[in-house]
Amino acid sequence: MKRADTPHMRSDKTGIIALSSEFSVMGINRQACRMLEIAPAPGTDCPLEKIVDTKSLAAAGRLFADAIEKKAPVKDAVICLVNASGRPFHCHVSALPLMSKHQSAIGVILSFKAIDVQNRAETSPPSLTYLPRLGYQGVVDSLPEGVFSIDREWRVNGFNKTAETLTGHARDDIIGKYCWQVFQSGSCQHNCPLADIFKNGRSWENQETTIRTHTGSVRKIRFNAGPLKTADGRVVGAVESFRLLPMKKENKRPSLDAFTFQGMIGKNAAMTSLFAMLRDVAASQADVLITGESGTGKELVARAIHTLSHPDAKTFVAVNCSALPETLLESELFGHEKGAFTGADQMKQGRFELAGNGTLFLDEIGELKPALQVKLLRVLEQKEFERVGGSSPITLFARVIAATNQDLDKAMACGRFREDLYYRLRTIPLRVPPLRERIEDIPLLVDHFINTFNLKYDKNVRLVDPKVMDFFKTYHWPGNIRELERCMEHAFVFVRGPIIFPRYLPEMEDFTGQKPPGPGKKINPDQENLLWALEKADGNRAQAAKLLTISRTSLWRKMKGAGLI
């Protein structure tokens, strides 16, 4: 086959085969024919599964696809090929896109060089000449974690006593072998950290994978890995430390079920008291006013009442009273008749009507303008309403639950909220406490978000670093649970291992407009926090002291020290 041995494809040690994008042979050299034990003519179909071991098919497919899609070489993947006799052998494989004269990728040239395992003992293993030798082995052997190192050829050239104990392999038997041959890790063919270190020079921290011990059993490990560099910064190898994880999952988190009620999580006394009230509230038809800061979960409380009231899953309709201007909000709530105003081309049912026999949730009720407050009061009192532009009364069957994050007492004093509507709404007042008053619930909420975002981002995060938890318990959380959720999701975007460390947290000012102390530090009532507390308390020192969990005397002393009085 002349085409199988063109000058461009000659190599004494490297097999080369050119495949079209449809996996037909475009060319092959003699070494590839010898290694694969095949002699295909040009145009012969050669699917990857014919020359690649089943375990490496996914990696080989990505290599092939990346070369075509990126129109750039993809180098040095360790892939297990298989010859016509069915014998597998590992190779360093590179892929070079084959370009047409129009610069479109029409195929891939695969080059592969066998990793000669059998002859590894014929050459002396590379030594760590770039590492200090005086006392080196004694220090490494005393470490409680297993440690091994490899050179740029993937051969093991360091193996401490703890590694011997954990794996059952003797150091003298391991030195000079390829790391993937020794450990047979679940990461060897996919997402190999050592390959990433050689490619990008970055370290890996607190990762989990599996290895196979000398007896053949598979064990789960947690490891750290990083590059070995010369004085001039050249990467000459990699080092990895590891420890075995228990056969059963360690630090297994208790089930959240015991602390979950209708989708809400908490063991705080105020929350458990709220949970206990909700069944009685749901059994009545009284109007409910839910108060609480933004992000505390007021809508969850409303939905819990609805679900408990209507086990047959009747309609739950939510309206944010601050989201629309007054004229549009009136039409949204009451509906309108055809021709009621310009643009009203057809009759539209309002939210009161759409809620049917279910629940109408009016969020941010404190934002209602006075004219709409009067109309809402009339609906609640008479249990009927009219569409905008209509004259026929429509009966209200839905239960109304309102919520606000405002101080309605203050709004009434200022004349912004009607007193009669306030007392009509708050037949049953419910208060949802802010997160800073629920410190004992923070670990539960963190576990909940870990479970949620593990599913969303397909990760295996298990816990947050203790410094992160300490920070969470001392931060004042002006955005409450919503802010904690966004903080955890931010961390999930960047975390690479099973633990969320402080560096993965966002700058909290991105969410709240003010920057907290660094992770792991207790929040001190410094000038920044004093100003925050005084602002939240509208200058009331007793309330500010309560927010900061200090005495009024301590607050006065801190304010004086900060130059605020």
Coordinates of C-alpha atoms in Angstrom, one line a residue:
M1 CA 0.0 0.0 0.0
K2 CA 1.9 3.0 -1.2
R3 CA -0.4 5.4 0.6
A4 CA 0.2 3.5 3.8
D5 CA 3.9 4.4 3.8
T6 CA 4.2 8.0 2.5
P7 CA 7.3 9.9 3.6
H8 CA 5.1 12.0 5.9
M9 CA 4.0 8.9 7.8
R10 CA 7.2 7.0 8.3
S11 CA 8.4 6.4 11.9
D12 CA 10.3 3.7 13.5
K13 CA 8.5 3.8 16.9
T14 CA 5.4 5.8 16.3
G15 CA 2.3 4.3 14.7
I16 CA 0.3 6.7 12.5
I17 CA -3.1 6.3 11.0
A18 CA -5.2 8.9 9.2
L19 CA -8.9 8.6 9.6
S20 CA -11.6 10.6 7.8
S21 CA -14.4 12.3 9.8
E22 CA -16.5 9.2 8.9
F23 CA -13.8 6.9 10.3
S24 CA -12.5 5.5 7.0
V25 CA -8.8 4.9 6.6
M26 CA -7.0 7.6 4.6
G27 CA -3.5 6.3 5.3
I28 CA -1.5 4.1 7.8
N29 CA 2.2 3.5 8.3
R30 CA 4.0 0.2 8.8
Q31 CA 4.5 0.7 12.6
A32 CA 0.8 1.2 13.1
C33 CA 0.1 -2.0 11.0
R34 CA 2.5 -3.9 13.2
M35 CA 1.1 -2.6 16.5
L36 CA -2.5 -3.0 15.5
E37 CA -1.9 -6.2 13.5
I38 CA -4.0 -4.9 10.7
A39 CA -3.3 -3.8 7.1
P40 CA -6.3 -1.9 5.9
A41 CA -6.5 -0.5 2.4
P42 CA -7.4 3.2 2.0
G43 CA -11.2 3.7 2.2
T44 CA -11.6 0.8 4.6
D45 CA -14.0 1.5 7.5
C46 CA -12.1 1.7 10.8
P47 CA -14.4 2.7 13.7
L48 CA -12.6 3.6 16.9
E49 CA -14.0 0.6 18.8
K50 CA -11.9 -1.5 16.3
I51 CA -8.6 -0.2 17.6
V52 CA -9.4 1.3 21.0
D53 CA -10.1 -0.7 24.2
T54 CA -13.6 -0.3 25.5
K55 CA -12.4 1.5 28.7
S56 CA -10.7 4.2 26.6
L57 CA -13.4 4.7 24.0
A58 CA -14.9 7.8 25.6
A59 CA -11.4 9.4 26.0
A60 CA -10.5 8.5 22.4
G61 CA -13.8 9.9 21.1
R62 CA -13.1 13.2 22.9
L63 CA -9.6 13.4 21.5
F64 CA -10.9 12.8 17.9
A65 CA -13.7 15.3 18.3
D66 CA -11.6 18.0 19.9
A67 CA -9.1 17.8 17.1
I68 CA -11.8 18.3 14.5
E69 CA -13.9 20.9 16.3
K70 CA -10.9 23.0 17.5
K71 CA -8.9 22.5 14.3
A72 CA -5.8 22.2 16.4
P73 CA -3.5 19.4 17.6
V74 CA -4.5 17.6 20.8
K75 CA -1.4 16.0 22.4
D76 CA -0.3 13.3 24.9
A77 CA -3.4 11.5 26.0
V78 CA -2.8 8.1 27.6
I79 CA -5.2 5.7 25.8
C80 CA -5.5 2.0 25.8
L81 CA -5.5 0.6 22.2
V82 CA -6.2 -3.0 21.3
N83 CA -4.8 -5.0 18.4
A84 CA -6.5 -7.5 16.1
S85 CA -5.8 -10.3 18.6
G86 CA -7.6 -8.5 21.3
R87 CA -4.5 -7.7 23.3
P88 CA -4.7 -4.2 24.9
F89 CA -1.7 -1.9 25.2
H90 CA -1.3 1.6 26.5
C91 CA 0.0 4.4 24.3
H92 CA 0.7 8.1 24.3
V93 CA -1.8 9.3 21.7
S94 CA -1.9 12.7 19.8
A95 CA -4.4 13.9 17.3
L96 CA -3.7 16.3 14.4
P97 CA -6.6 17.6 12.3
L98 CA -6.4 16.9 8.6
M99 CA -7.4 20.1 6.8
S100 CA -8.8 20.5 3.3
K101 CA -7.7 23.3 0.9
H102 CA -10.7 25.2 2.2
Q103 CA -9.4 24.9 5.8
S104 CA -12.2 22.6 6.9
A105 CA -11.3 19.6 9.0
I106 CA -11.9 16.4 6.9
G107 CA -10.2 13.9 9.3
V108 CA -7.7 13.3 11.9
I109 CA -4.1 11.9 12.0
L110 CA -3.7 9.8 15.1
S111 CA -0.1 9.2 16.2
F112 CA 0.6 6.7 19.0
K113 CA 3.6 5.4 20.8
A114 CA 3.4 2.4 23.0
I115 CA 4.3 2.8 26.7
D116 CA 7.0 0.0 27.2
V117 CA 6.0 -1.4 30.5
Q118 CA 8.0 -4.7 30.2
N119 CA 11.3 -3.0 29.6
R120 CA 11.0 -0.5 32.5
A121 CA 13.6 -2.3 34.6
E122 CA 16.2 -2.1 31.8
T123 CA 16.7 1.6 32.5
S124 CA 17.4 3.0 35.9
P125 CA 14.5 5.1 37.2
P126 CA 15.0 8.9 37.1
S127 CA 16.1 10.4 40.3
L128 CA 14.9 13.4 42.1
T129 CA 18.1 15.3 41.6
Y130 CA 16.2 18.6 42.0
L131 CA 15.1 17.8 45.5
P132 CA 17.2 18.1 48.6
R133 CA 18.5 14.8 49.7
L134 CA 19.8 15.4 53.2
G135 CA 17.1 13.8 55.4
Y136 CA 14.5 13.9 52.6
Q137 CA 13.4 10.2 52.8
G138 CA 13.3 10.2 56.6
V139 CA 11.1 13.3 56.6
V140 CA 8.7 11.9 54.0
D141 CA 8.5 8.5 55.6
S142 CA 7.4 10.1 58.9
L143 CA 4.4 11.8 57.3
P144 CA 1.0 10.3 58.3
E145 CA -0.2 10.4 54.7
G146 CA 0.9 8.4 51.7
V147 CA 3.2 10.3 49.4
F148 CA 4.5 9.4 46.0
S149 CA 6.1 11.3 43.2
I150 CA 6.5 10.8 39.4
D151 CA 8.7 12.2 36.7
R152 CA 7.7 13.6 33.3
E153 CA 7.6 10.1 31.9
W154 CA 4.9 9.1 34.5
R155 CA 7.3 6.7 36.3
V156 CA 7.2 6.5 40.1
N157 CA 10.4 7.8 41.6
G158 CA 9.3 8.4 45.2
F159 CA 7.1 6.2 47.5
N160 CA 7.1 6.7 51.3
K161 CA 6.4 4.1 54.0
T162 CA 2.9 5.3 54.7
A163 CA 2.1 4.7 51.0
E164 CA 3.5 1.2 51.4
T165 CA 1.2 0.6 54.4
L166 CA -1.9 2.0 52.7
T167 CA -1.5 0.3 49.4
G168 CA 0.3 -2.9 50.3
H169 CA 2.9 -2.2 47.6
A170 CA 6.6 -2.4 48.5
R171 CA 8.7 0.6 47.5
D172 CA 11.3 -1.4 45.7
D173 CA 8.6 -3.0 43.6
I174 CA 7.0 0.3 42.7
I175 CA 10.0 2.5 41.8
G176 CA 10.3 2.8 38.0
K177 CA 6.7 1.6 37.3
Y178 CA 4.2 3.8 35.6
C179 CA 1.8 5.4 38.1
W180 CA -1.3 4.3 36.3
Q181 CA -0.1 0.7 36.4
V182 CA 0.4 0.9 40.1
F183 CA -2.7 2.6 41.3
Q184 CA -5.2 1.9 38.5
S185 CA -7.1 4.9 39.7
G186 CA -10.6 5.9 38.7
S187 CA -9.0 9.2 37.5
C188 CA -6.3 7.7 35.3
Q189 CA -8.2 7.8 32.0
H190 CA -10.6 10.6 32.8
N191 CA -9.7 13.9 34.5
C192 CA -6.3 12.8 35.6
P193 CA -4.9 15.4 38.1
L194 CA -1.3 14.6 37.3
A195 CA -1.9 15.1 33.6
D196 CA -3.5 18.5 34.4
I197 CA -0.5 19.4 36.5
F198 CA 1.8 18.7 33.6
K199 CA -0.4 20.7 31.3
N200 CA -1.4 23.7 33.4
G201 CA 1.0 23.6 36.3
R202 CA -1.8 24.0 38.9
S203 CA -2.3 22.2 42.2
W204 CA -5.3 20.0 43.2
E205 CA -6.6 20.1 46.7
N206 CA -8.9 17.8 48.7
Q207 CA -10.0 15.7 45.7
E208 CA -11.5 12.2 46.0
T209 CA -10.9 9.2 43.7
T210 CA -10.3 5.5 44.0
I211 CA -7.2 3.3 43.8
R212 CA -6.6 -0.4 43.6
T213 CA -4.4 -1.8 46.4
H214 CA -1.9 -4.7 46.1
T215 CA -4.6 -7.2 47.0
G216 CA -6.9 -5.9 44.2
S217 CA -9.4 -4.2 46.5
V218 CA -10.7 -0.8 45.4
R219 CA -10.4 2.0 48.1
K220 CA -11.5 5.5 48.1
I221 CA -8.9 8.2 48.8
R222 CA -8.7 11.9 49.4
F223 CA -5.6 13.5 47.9
N224 CA -3.7 16.7 47.2
A225 CA -1.3 17.0 44.2
G226 CA 1.0 19.6 42.8
P227 CA 4.0 20.1 40.5
L228 CA 7.6 19.5 41.3
K229 CA 9.6 22.4 39.9
T230 CA 13.3 23.3 39.5
A231 CA 14.7 26.6 40.8
D232 CA 13.9 28.2 37.5
G233 CA 10.2 27.1 37.6
R234 CA 10.4 24.2 35.2
V235 CA 8.0 21.4 36.0
V236 CA 10.0 18.2 36.2
G237 CA 7.5 16.0 37.9
A238 CA 4.5 15.8 40.3
V239 CA 3.9 14.8 43.9
E240 CA 0.7 13.5 45.5
S241 CA -0.2 12.9 49.1
F242 CA -3.2 10.8 49.9
R243 CA -5.1 9.0 52.7
L244 CA -7.7 6.3 52.7
L245 CA -11.3 7.2 53.4
P246 CA -13.4 4.8 55.6
M247 CA -15.3 2.2 53.7
K248 CA -18.5 3.8 55.0
K249 CA -19.0 7.5 54.3
E250 CA -17.4 9.6 56.9
N251 CA -19.0 12.6 58.5
K252 CA -22.4 11.5 57.3
R253 CA -24.8 14.3 57.7
P254 CA -27.9 13.6 59.6
S255 CA -31.1 13.6 57.6
L256 CA -32.7 17.0 57.2
D257 CA -36.2 15.4 57.3
A258 CA -36.4 15.8 61.1
F259 CA -35.9 19.5 60.7
T260 CA -38.0 20.1 57.6
F261 CA -41.6 21.2 57.5
Q262 CA -43.4 21.8 54.2
G263 CA -40.1 22.7 52.4
M264 CA -38.9 24.9 55.3
I265 CA -35.9 24.0 57.4
G266 CA -35.2 24.9 61.0
K267 CA -34.7 23.7 64.6
N268 CA -34.6 27.2 66.0
A269 CA -37.3 27.8 68.7
A270 CA -39.0 30.5 66.8
M271 CA -39.2 28.4 63.6
T272 CA -40.4 25.3 65.4
S273 CA -43.1 27.5 67.1
L274 CA -44.0 28.8 63.6
F275 CA -44.3 25.3 62.2
A276 CA -46.5 24.3 65.1
M277 CA -48.9 27.2 64.4
L278 CA -49.3 26.6 60.7
R279 CA -51.5 23.5 60.9
D280 CA -54.0 25.4 63.1
V281 CA -53.8 28.5 60.8
A282 CA -54.3 26.3 57.7
A283 CA -57.5 24.8 59.3
S284 CA -59.1 28.2 59.5
Q285 CA -60.1 30.6 56.8
A286 CA -58.8 33.7 58.5
D287 CA -56.7 36.2 56.7
V288 CA -53.0 36.1 57.4
L289 CA -50.3 38.7 57.5
I290 CA -46.7 37.4 57.3
T291 CA -44.0 39.8 58.3
G292 CA -40.2 39.4 57.9
E293 CA -37.2 40.8 56.3
S294 CA -36.5 40.3 52.6
G295 CA -35.2 36.8 51.8
T296 CA -36.5 35.1 55.0
G297 CA -38.9 32.8 53.1
K298 CA -42.3 34.5 53.6
E299 CA -43.7 32.9 50.4
L300 CA -42.7 29.5 51.7
V301 CA -44.8 30.1 54.7
A302 CA -47.7 31.1 52.5
R303 CA -47.3 28.0 50.3
A304 CA -47.2 25.8 53.5
I305 CA -50.5 27.3 54.7
H306 CA -52.0 26.7 51.2
T307 CA -50.8 23.1 50.9
L308 CA -52.0 22.3 54.4
S309 CA -55.4 24.0 53.6
H310 CA -55.8 22.4 50.2
P311 CA -54.4 18.9 50.1
D312 CA -56.2 18.5 46.8
A313 CA -53.7 20.9 45.2
K314 CA -55.9 23.8 44.4
T315 CA -54.6 27.0 42.8
F316 CA -51.9 29.1 44.5
V317 CA -51.6 32.6 42.9
A318 CA -48.8 35.0 43.9
V319 CA -48.7 38.7 43.1
N320 CA -45.9 41.1 43.9
C321 CA -47.5 44.4 44.7
S322 CA -44.3 46.3 44.1
A323 CA -43.6 44.9 40.7
L324 CA -46.3 46.9 38.7
P325 CA -47.5 50.5 38.6
E326 CA -50.8 51.3 40.3
T327 CA -53.0 51.2 37.1
L328 CA -51.6 47.9 35.9
L329 CA -51.7 46.4 39.3
E330 CA -55.4 47.1 39.6
S331 CA -56.1 45.4 36.3
E332 CA -53.8 42.5 37.4
L333 CA -55.7 42.0 40.6
F334 CA -59.3 42.7 39.6
G335 CA -59.2 41.9 35.9
H336 CA -60.8 44.1 33.2
E337 CA -63.7 44.1 30.8
K338 CA -63.2 44.5 27.0
G339 CA -62.8 48.2 26.2
A340 CA -62.2 49.2 29.8
F341 CA -59.2 51.2 28.7
T342 CA -57.0 51.7 25.7
G343 CA -55.5 48.4 24.7
A344 CA -58.1 46.3 26.5
D345 CA -59.0 44.4 23.4
Q346 CA -60.6 41.5 25.3
M347 CA -61.9 40.6 28.7
K348 CA -59.2 39.5 31.2
Q349 CA -59.7 37.6 34.5
G350 CA -57.8 39.1 37.4
R351 CA -55.8 37.3 40.1
F352 CA -58.7 37.3 42.6
E353 CA -60.7 35.4 40.0
L354 CA -57.9 33.1 38.9
A355 CA -57.2 32.0 42.4
G356 CA -60.6 30.3 42.5
N357 CA -61.1 28.3 45.7
G358 CA -57.3 28.3 46.3
T359 CA -55.0 31.0 47.8
L360 CA -54.1 34.5 46.7
F361 CA -50.7 35.6 48.0
L362 CA -50.1 39.3 48.0
D363 CA -46.4 39.9 48.6
E364 CA -45.0 43.4 49.4
I365 CA -48.5 44.5 50.5
G366 CA -46.9 47.6 52.1
E367 CA -46.2 49.0 48.6
L368 CA -49.9 49.3 47.7
K369 CA -51.0 52.9 47.0
P370 CA -53.8 54.3 49.1
A371 CA -56.5 54.1 46.4
L372 CA -55.8 50.3 45.9
Q373 CA -55.7 49.8 49.7
V374 CA -59.3 51.1 49.9
K375 CA -60.4 48.7 47.1
L376 CA -58.6 45.7 48.7
L377 CA -60.3 46.5 52.1
R378 CA -63.7 46.4 50.4
V379 CA -62.9 43.1 48.8
L380 CA -61.8 41.5 52.1
E381 CA -64.8 42.9 53.9
Q382 CA -67.5 42.1 51.4
K383 CA -65.9 39.0 49.7
E384 CA -66.7 40.3 46.3
F385 CA -65.2 42.6 43.6
E386 CA -65.8 44.0 40.1
R387 CA -63.5 43.9 37.1
V388 CA -62.1 47.2 35.9
G389 CA -64.8 48.7 33.6
G390 CA -67.4 46.2 34.8
S391 CA -70.4 46.5 37.1
S392 CA -71.3 42.9 37.9
P393 CA -70.0 41.7 41.3
I394 CA -67.9 38.6 41.4
T395 CA -67.6 36.5 44.6
L396 CA -64.2 36.1 46.1
F397 CA -63.7 32.4 47.1
A398 CA -59.9 32.5 47.5
R399 CA -58.2 32.9 50.8
V400 CA -56.0 36.0 51.0
I401 CA -52.5 35.8 52.6
A402 CA -50.5 39.0 52.6
A403 CA -46.8 39.6 53.4
T404 CA -44.5 42.5 53.8
N405 CA -40.9 43.3 54.8
Q406 CA -41.9 46.8 55.9
D407 CA -42.7 48.1 59.4
L408 CA -46.4 48.7 58.9
D409 CA -46.7 50.4 62.3
K410 CA -44.4 53.1 61.1
A411 CA -46.1 53.2 57.7
M412 CA -49.5 53.8 59.4
A413 CA -48.0 56.5 61.6
C414 CA -46.7 58.2 58.4
G415 CA -50.1 57.8 56.7
R416 CA -48.8 55.5 54.0
F417 CA -50.8 52.5 55.1
R418 CA -54.5 52.4 56.2
E419 CA -55.0 51.3 59.8
D420 CA -58.3 49.6 59.0
L421 CA -56.7 47.5 56.3
Y422 CA -53.8 46.6 58.6
Y423 CA -56.0 45.2 61.3
R424 CA -58.2 43.4 58.7
L425 CA -55.2 41.7 57.2
R426 CA -53.5 40.7 60.5
T427 CA -56.3 38.5 61.8
I428 CA -53.4 36.1 62.2
P429 CA -50.0 37.7 62.3
L430 CA -47.0 35.5 61.6
R431 CA -43.4 36.6 61.9
V432 CA -40.5 34.9 60.1
P433 CA -37.3 35.6 62.0
P434 CA -34.2 36.8 60.1
L435 CA -31.3 34.4 59.6
R436 CA -29.1 36.2 62.2
E437 CA -31.6 35.1 64.8
R438 CA -31.4 31.5 63.6
I439 CA -27.7 30.7 64.1
E440 CA -28.4 27.1 64.9
D441 CA -30.2 26.6 61.6
I442 CA -27.3 27.7 59.4
P443 CA -25.6 24.3 59.4
L444 CA -28.9 22.7 58.4
L445 CA -29.4 25.3 55.6
V446 CA -25.8 24.8 54.4
D447 CA -26.4 21.0 54.2
H448 CA -29.6 21.6 52.3
F449 CA -27.9 23.9 49.7
I450 CA -25.0 21.4 49.4
N451 CA -27.5 18.7 48.5
T452 CA -29.4 21.0 46.1
F453 CA -26.3 22.3 44.3
N454 CA -24.6 18.9 44.1
L455 CA -27.5 17.8 42.0
K456 CA -27.6 21.0 40.0
Y457 CA -23.9 21.2 39.2
D458 CA -23.2 17.4 39.3
K459 CA -20.6 17.8 42.0
N460 CA -19.7 15.9 45.2
V461 CA -19.2 18.6 47.8
R462 CA -19.5 17.2 51.3
L463 CA -19.0 20.1 53.7
V464 CA -17.7 23.6 54.2
D465 CA -14.5 24.3 55.9
P466 CA -14.9 25.1 59.7
K467 CA -13.6 28.7 59.0
V468 CA -16.4 29.1 56.5
M469 CA -19.0 27.9 59.0
D470 CA -17.6 30.2 61.7
F471 CA -17.9 33.1 59.3
F472 CA -21.5 32.1 58.3
K473 CA -22.5 32.0 62.0
T474 CA -21.1 35.5 62.7
Y475 CA -22.1 37.3 59.5
H476 CA -25.2 39.5 59.9
W477 CA -26.9 38.2 56.7
P478 CA -28.9 41.3 55.6
G479 CA -30.1 39.3 52.6
N480 CA -31.0 36.4 54.9
I481 CA -31.6 32.9 53.4
R482 CA -31.6 34.2 49.9
E483 CA -28.2 35.7 50.4
L484 CA -26.9 32.4 51.9
E485 CA -28.2 30.5 48.9
R486 CA -26.5 32.8 46.4
C487 CA -23.3 32.7 48.5
M488 CA -23.4 28.8 48.4
E489 CA -24.1 28.7 44.7
H490 CA -21.2 31.1 44.0
A491 CA -18.9 28.7 45.9
F492 CA -20.2 25.7 43.9
V493 CA -19.3 27.4 40.6
F494 CA -15.7 27.5 41.6
V495 CA -15.1 24.6 44.1
R496 CA -13.2 21.7 42.7
G497 CA -13.1 19.2 45.6
P498 CA -15.4 18.0 48.4
I499 CA -14.8 21.0 50.7
I500 CA -15.8 24.6 50.3
F501 CA -12.9 26.7 51.5
P502 CA -13.0 30.5 52.3
R503 CA -11.4 31.4 48.9
Y504 CA -14.5 30.1 47.1
L505 CA -16.8 32.5 48.8
P506 CA -17.9 35.7 47.0
E507 CA -17.1 39.2 48.1
M508 CA -20.3 39.6 50.1
E509 CA -20.5 43.3 49.1
D510 CA -21.6 42.0 45.7
F511 CA -24.9 41.1 47.3
T512 CA -25.3 43.6 50.2
G513 CA -23.3 46.7 49.3
Q514 CA -20.9 46.2 52.2
K515 CA -17.9 44.0 52.7
P516 CA -17.7 41.7 55.7
P517 CA -14.6 40.7 57.6
G518 CA -12.5 38.0 56.1
P519 CA -13.6 34.3 56.4
G520 CA -12.7 32.7 59.7
K521 CA -12.7 35.9 61.7
K522 CA -15.3 36.8 64.2
I523 CA -17.3 39.9 63.3
N524 CA -16.3 42.6 65.7
P525 CA -18.7 45.5 66.1
D526 CA -16.3 47.9 64.4
Q527 CA -17.4 51.2 62.8
E528 CA -18.7 49.4 59.7
N529 CA -21.0 47.1 61.7
L530 CA -22.0 49.8 64.1
L531 CA -23.2 51.9 61.2
W532 CA -25.0 49.0 59.8
A533 CA -26.8 48.2 63.1
L534 CA -27.7 51.8 63.8
E535 CA -29.1 52.2 60.3
K536 CA -31.2 49.0 60.6
A537 CA -32.5 50.2 64.0
D538 CA -33.2 53.7 62.7
G539 CA -30.9 55.1 65.4
N540 CA -32.4 53.2 68.2
R541 CA -29.4 52.2 70.4
A542 CA -31.3 49.4 72.2
Q543 CA -32.3 47.7 68.9
A544 CA -28.8 48.2 67.5
A545 CA -27.2 46.6 70.6
K546 CA -29.6 43.7 70.2
L547 CA -28.7 43.3 66.5
L548 CA -25.0 43.1 67.5
T549 CA -25.7 40.9 70.5
I550 CA -23.9 43.2 72.9
S551 CA -25.1 45.3 75.8
R552 CA -26.2 48.9 75.5
T553 CA -23.2 49.9 77.6
S554 CA -20.8 48.0 75.3
L555 CA -22.5 49.7 72.3
W556 CA -22.0 53.1 73.8
R557 CA -18.4 52.3 74.5
K558 CA -17.8 51.0 70.9
M559 CA -19.6 54.0 69.4
K560 CA -17.4 56.4 71.4
G561 CA -14.3 54.5 70.4
A562 CA -15.3 54.7 66.7
G563 CA -15.9 58.4 67.0
L564 CA -19.7 58.1 66.5
I565 CA -20.6 60.0 69.7

